[in-house]
Short mmCIF file of C-alpha atoms in Angstrom, two decimals:
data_model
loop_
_atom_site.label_atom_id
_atom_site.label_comp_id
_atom_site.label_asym_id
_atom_site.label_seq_id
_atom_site.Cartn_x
_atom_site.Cartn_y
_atom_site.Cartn_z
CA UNK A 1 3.03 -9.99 -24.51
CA UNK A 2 4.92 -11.48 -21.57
CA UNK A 3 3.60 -14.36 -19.52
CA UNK A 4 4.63 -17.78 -18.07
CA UNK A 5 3.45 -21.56 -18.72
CA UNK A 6 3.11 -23.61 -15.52
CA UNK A 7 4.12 -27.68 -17.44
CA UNK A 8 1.97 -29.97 -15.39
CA UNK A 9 -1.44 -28.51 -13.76
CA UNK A 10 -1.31 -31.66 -11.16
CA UNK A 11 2.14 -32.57 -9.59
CA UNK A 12 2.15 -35.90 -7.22
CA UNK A 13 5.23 -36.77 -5.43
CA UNK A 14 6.07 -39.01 -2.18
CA UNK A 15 7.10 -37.47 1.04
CA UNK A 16 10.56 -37.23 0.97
CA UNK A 17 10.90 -37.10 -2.95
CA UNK A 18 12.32 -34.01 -5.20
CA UNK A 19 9.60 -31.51 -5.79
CA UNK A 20 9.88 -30.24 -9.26
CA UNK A 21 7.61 -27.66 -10.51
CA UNK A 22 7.76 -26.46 -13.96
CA UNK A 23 7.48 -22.50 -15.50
CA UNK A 24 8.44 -21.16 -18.47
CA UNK A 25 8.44 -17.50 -19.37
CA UNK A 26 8.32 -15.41 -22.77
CA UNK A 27 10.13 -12.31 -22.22
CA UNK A 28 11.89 -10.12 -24.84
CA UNK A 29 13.87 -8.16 -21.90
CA UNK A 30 15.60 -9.58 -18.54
CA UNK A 31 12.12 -10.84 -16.46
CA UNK A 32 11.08 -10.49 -12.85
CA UNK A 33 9.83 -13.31 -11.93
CA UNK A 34 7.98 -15.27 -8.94
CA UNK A 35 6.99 -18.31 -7.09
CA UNK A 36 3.67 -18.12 -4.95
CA UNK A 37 2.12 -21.03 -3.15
CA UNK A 38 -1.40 -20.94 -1.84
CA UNK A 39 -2.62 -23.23 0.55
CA UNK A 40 -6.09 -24.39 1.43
CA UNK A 41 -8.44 -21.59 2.30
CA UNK A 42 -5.62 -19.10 2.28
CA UNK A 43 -4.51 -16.39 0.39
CA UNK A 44 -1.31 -16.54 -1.99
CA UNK A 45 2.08 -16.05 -0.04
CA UNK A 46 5.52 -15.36 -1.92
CA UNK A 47 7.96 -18.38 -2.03
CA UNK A 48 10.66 -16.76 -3.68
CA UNK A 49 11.72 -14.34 -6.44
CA UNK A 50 13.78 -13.36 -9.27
CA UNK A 51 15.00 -10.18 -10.15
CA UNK A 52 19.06 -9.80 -10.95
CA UNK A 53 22.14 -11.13 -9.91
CA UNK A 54 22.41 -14.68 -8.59
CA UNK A 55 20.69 -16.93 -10.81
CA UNK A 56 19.87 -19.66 -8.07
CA UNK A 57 17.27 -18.14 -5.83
CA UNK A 58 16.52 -20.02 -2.35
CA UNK A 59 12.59 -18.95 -0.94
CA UNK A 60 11.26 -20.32 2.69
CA UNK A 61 10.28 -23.99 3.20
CA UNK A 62 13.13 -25.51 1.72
CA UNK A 63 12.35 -24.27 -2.06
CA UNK A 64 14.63 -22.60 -4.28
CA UNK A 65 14.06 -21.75 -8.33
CA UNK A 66 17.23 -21.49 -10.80
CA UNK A 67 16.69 -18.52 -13.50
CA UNK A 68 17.84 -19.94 -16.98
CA UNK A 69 18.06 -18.03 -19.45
CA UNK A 70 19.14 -19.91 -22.45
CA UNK A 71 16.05 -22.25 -21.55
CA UNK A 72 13.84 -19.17 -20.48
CA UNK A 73 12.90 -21.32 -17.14
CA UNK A 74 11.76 -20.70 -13.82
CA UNK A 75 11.43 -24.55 -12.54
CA UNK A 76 10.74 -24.88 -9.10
CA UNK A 77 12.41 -27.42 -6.68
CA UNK A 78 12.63 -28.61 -3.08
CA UNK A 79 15.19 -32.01 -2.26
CA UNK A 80 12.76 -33.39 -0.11
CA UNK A 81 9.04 -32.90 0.05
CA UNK A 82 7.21 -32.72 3.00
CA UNK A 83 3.27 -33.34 3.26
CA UNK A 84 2.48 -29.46 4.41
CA UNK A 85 3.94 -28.75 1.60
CA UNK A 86 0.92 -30.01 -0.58
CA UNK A 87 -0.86 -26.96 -1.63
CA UNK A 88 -1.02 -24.79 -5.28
CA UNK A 89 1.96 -23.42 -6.51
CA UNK A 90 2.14 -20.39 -9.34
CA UNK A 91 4.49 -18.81 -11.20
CA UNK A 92 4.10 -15.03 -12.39
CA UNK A 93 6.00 -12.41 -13.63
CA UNK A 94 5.70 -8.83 -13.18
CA UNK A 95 5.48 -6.36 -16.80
CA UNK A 96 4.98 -2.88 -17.05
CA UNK A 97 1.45 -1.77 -16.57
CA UNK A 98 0.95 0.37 -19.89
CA UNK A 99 2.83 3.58 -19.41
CA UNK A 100 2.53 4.28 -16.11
CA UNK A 101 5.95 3.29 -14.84
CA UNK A 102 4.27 1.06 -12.60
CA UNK A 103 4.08 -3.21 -12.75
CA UNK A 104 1.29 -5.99 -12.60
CA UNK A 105 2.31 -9.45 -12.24
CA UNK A 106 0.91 -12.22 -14.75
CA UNK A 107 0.64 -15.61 -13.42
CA UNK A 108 0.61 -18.90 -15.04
CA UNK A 109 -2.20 -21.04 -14.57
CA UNK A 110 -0.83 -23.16 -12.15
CA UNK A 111 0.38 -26.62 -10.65
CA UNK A 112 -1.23 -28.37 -7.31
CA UNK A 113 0.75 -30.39 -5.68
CA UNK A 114 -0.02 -33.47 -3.44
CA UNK A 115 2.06 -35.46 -1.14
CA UNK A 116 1.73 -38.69 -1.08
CA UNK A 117 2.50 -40.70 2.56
CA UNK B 1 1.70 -5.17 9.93
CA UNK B 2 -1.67 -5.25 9.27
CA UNK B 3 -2.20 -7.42 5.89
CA UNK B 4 -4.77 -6.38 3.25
CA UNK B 5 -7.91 -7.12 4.30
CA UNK B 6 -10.90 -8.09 2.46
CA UNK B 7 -14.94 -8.83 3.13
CA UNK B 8 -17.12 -10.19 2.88
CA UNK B 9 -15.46 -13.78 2.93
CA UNK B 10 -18.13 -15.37 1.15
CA UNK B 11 -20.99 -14.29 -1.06
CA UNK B 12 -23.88 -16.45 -2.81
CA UNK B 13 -26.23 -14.33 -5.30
CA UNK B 14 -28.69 -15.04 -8.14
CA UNK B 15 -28.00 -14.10 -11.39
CA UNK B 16 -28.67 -10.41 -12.58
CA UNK B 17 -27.92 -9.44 -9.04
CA UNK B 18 -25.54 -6.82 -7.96
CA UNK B 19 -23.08 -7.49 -5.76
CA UNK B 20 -19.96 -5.84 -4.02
CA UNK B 21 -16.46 -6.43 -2.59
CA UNK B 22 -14.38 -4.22 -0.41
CA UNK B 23 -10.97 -3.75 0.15
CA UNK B 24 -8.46 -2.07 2.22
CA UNK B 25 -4.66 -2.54 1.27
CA UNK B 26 -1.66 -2.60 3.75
CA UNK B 27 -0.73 1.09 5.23
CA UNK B 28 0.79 3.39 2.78
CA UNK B 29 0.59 1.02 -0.52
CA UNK B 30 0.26 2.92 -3.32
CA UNK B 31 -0.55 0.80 -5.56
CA UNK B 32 -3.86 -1.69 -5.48
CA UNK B 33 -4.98 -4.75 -7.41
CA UNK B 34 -8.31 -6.52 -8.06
CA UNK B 35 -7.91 -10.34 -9.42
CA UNK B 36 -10.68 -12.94 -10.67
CA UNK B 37 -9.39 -16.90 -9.75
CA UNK B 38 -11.75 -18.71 -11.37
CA UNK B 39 -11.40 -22.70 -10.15
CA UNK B 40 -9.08 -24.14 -11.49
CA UNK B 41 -6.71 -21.62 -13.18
CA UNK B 42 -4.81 -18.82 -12.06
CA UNK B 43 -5.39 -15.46 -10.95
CA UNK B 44 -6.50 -12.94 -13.57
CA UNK B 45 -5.73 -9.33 -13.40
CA UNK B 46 -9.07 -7.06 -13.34
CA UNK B 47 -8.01 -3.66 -12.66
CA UNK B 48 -4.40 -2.08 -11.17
CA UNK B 49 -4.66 1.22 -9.06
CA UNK B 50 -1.89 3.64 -8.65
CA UNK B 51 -2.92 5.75 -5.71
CA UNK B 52 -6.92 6.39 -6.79
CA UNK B 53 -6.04 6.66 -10.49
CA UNK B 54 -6.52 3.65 -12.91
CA UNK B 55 -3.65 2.21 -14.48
CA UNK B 56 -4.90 -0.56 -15.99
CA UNK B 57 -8.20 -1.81 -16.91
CA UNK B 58 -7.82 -3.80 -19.87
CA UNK B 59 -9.20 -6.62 -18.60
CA UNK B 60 -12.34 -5.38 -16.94
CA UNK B 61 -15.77 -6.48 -18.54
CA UNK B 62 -16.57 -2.60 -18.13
CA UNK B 63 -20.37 -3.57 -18.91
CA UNK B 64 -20.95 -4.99 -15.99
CA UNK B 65 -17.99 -4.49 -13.68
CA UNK B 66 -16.43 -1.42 -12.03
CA UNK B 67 -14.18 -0.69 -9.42
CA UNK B 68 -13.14 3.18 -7.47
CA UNK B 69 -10.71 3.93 -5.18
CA UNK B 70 -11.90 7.30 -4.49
CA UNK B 71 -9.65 8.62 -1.28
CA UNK B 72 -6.27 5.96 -2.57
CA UNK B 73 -6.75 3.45 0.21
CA UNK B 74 -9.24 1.32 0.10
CA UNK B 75 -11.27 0.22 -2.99
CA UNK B 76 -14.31 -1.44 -3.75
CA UNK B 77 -15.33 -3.88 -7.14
CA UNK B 78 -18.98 -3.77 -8.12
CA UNK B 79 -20.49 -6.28 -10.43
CA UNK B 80 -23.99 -5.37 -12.03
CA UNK B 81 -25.64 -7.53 -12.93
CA UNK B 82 -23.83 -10.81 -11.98
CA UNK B 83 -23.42 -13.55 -14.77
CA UNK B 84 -22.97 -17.20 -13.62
CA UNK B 85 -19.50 -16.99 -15.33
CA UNK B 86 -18.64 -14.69 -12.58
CA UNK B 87 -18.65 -17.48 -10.04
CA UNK B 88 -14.67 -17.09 -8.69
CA UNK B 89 -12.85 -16.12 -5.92
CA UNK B 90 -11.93 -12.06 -6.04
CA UNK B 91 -8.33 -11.18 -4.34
CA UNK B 92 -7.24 -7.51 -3.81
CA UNK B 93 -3.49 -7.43 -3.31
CA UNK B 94 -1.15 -4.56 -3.17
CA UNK B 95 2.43 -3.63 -3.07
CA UNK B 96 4.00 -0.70 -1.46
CA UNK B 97 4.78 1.47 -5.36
CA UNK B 98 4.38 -0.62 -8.17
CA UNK B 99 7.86 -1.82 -8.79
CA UNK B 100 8.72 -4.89 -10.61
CA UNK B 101 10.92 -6.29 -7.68
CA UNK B 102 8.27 -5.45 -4.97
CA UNK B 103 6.40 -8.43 -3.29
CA UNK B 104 3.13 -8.68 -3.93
CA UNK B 105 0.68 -8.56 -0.61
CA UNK B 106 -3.03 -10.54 -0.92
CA UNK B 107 -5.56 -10.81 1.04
CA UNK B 108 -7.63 -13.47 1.29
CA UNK B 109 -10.41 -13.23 -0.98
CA UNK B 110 -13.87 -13.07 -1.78
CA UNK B 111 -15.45 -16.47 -2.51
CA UNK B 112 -18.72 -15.40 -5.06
CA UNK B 113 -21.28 -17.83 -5.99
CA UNK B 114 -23.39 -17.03 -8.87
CA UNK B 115 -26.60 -18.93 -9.07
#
């Protein structure tokens, strides 16, 4: 079955230090794949995502996610963190749902990060 | 656009109770989700609507959980009787058809306390 592994479920980084969030995804066919971030008391909200073509993906807020395929990785990065960015991060990936035709997404389990001042 | 909205916002019950959550997705999404995000981990597909059929259940403790989406909009999740395991935050989401490049729309939650 496909799914994703989120390395790390705690990230802490300085303010103004490279973010670098961690996925990994078992797929035996090309994956779709995602980067959500929920903050405090909010729902989830996409970052970014992966489906074909260009392998380095840029999302809002500064974050972008390189698709590598020889290392089946998703990892997650932003040059310089800011403290709103502190907040959960997940990876998923969308499968087919049974026969249907239609997709779920699975998500990892995944990685708060905190900003330190 | 209207985002998918979900109540109640918070719910405390005993064990054994019943309790349930409503949802209504974005305009003209076909295709609905209930999720369980227990603290700590990450979301956990329940049950995936495709207009007011089921698609996929597989993960739905049927014994005591069940979800409709009788009319294709919105949907409700029942739980009956409640365990303390349930404790989690519930999220409906949906996306527009079910394709695996759509972005996926959630609303807030449902923050159940089991007691």
């Amino acid at each position: 079955a496909q799914s994703v592994t989120q390395l790390g479920s705690h990230v802490s980084v300085s303010e103004g230090a490279l973010v670098l969030l961690r996925c990994n995804y078992s797929s035996s066919v090309p994956p779709y794949l995602f980067w959500y971030v929920q903050y405090p008391n909010q729902g989830l909200q996409l970052l970014l995502k992966y489906t074909t073509g260009a392998t380095l993906v840029k999302g809002i807020n500064g974050f972008e996610a390189e698709f590598k395929k020889s290392e089946t990785s998703f990892h997650l990065t932003k040059p310089s963190a800011h403290m709103s960015d502190a907040a959960e991060y997940f990876c998923a990936v969308s499968v087919l749902a049974n026969t249907s035709g239609t997709y779920k997404y699975i998500f990892g389990t995944g990685t708060r990060l905190k900003v330190l001042a | 656009e209207a985002g998918v909205a979900q109540s109640p916002r918070y719910k405390i019950i005993e064990k054994r109770q019943s309790v349930a959550f409503w949802c209504n997705p974005i305009s003209g999404h076909a295709t609905l989700y209930w999720y369980q995000q227990i603290l700590g981990q990450g979301p956990k597909l329940l049950i995936q609507f495709q207009n007011n059929g089921v698609v996929d259940d597989s993960q739905l403790p049927k014994d005591r959980f069940s979800a409709e989406r009788l009319k294709g909009v919105d949907s409700t999740l029942k739980i009956q009787p409640a365990k303390l395991e349930d404790s989690a935050v519930y999220l409906c989401a949906s996306r527009r058809r079910g394709q695996a490049n759509e972005k996926l729309f959630f609303g807030s939650g449902t923050q159940l306390s089991v007691l």
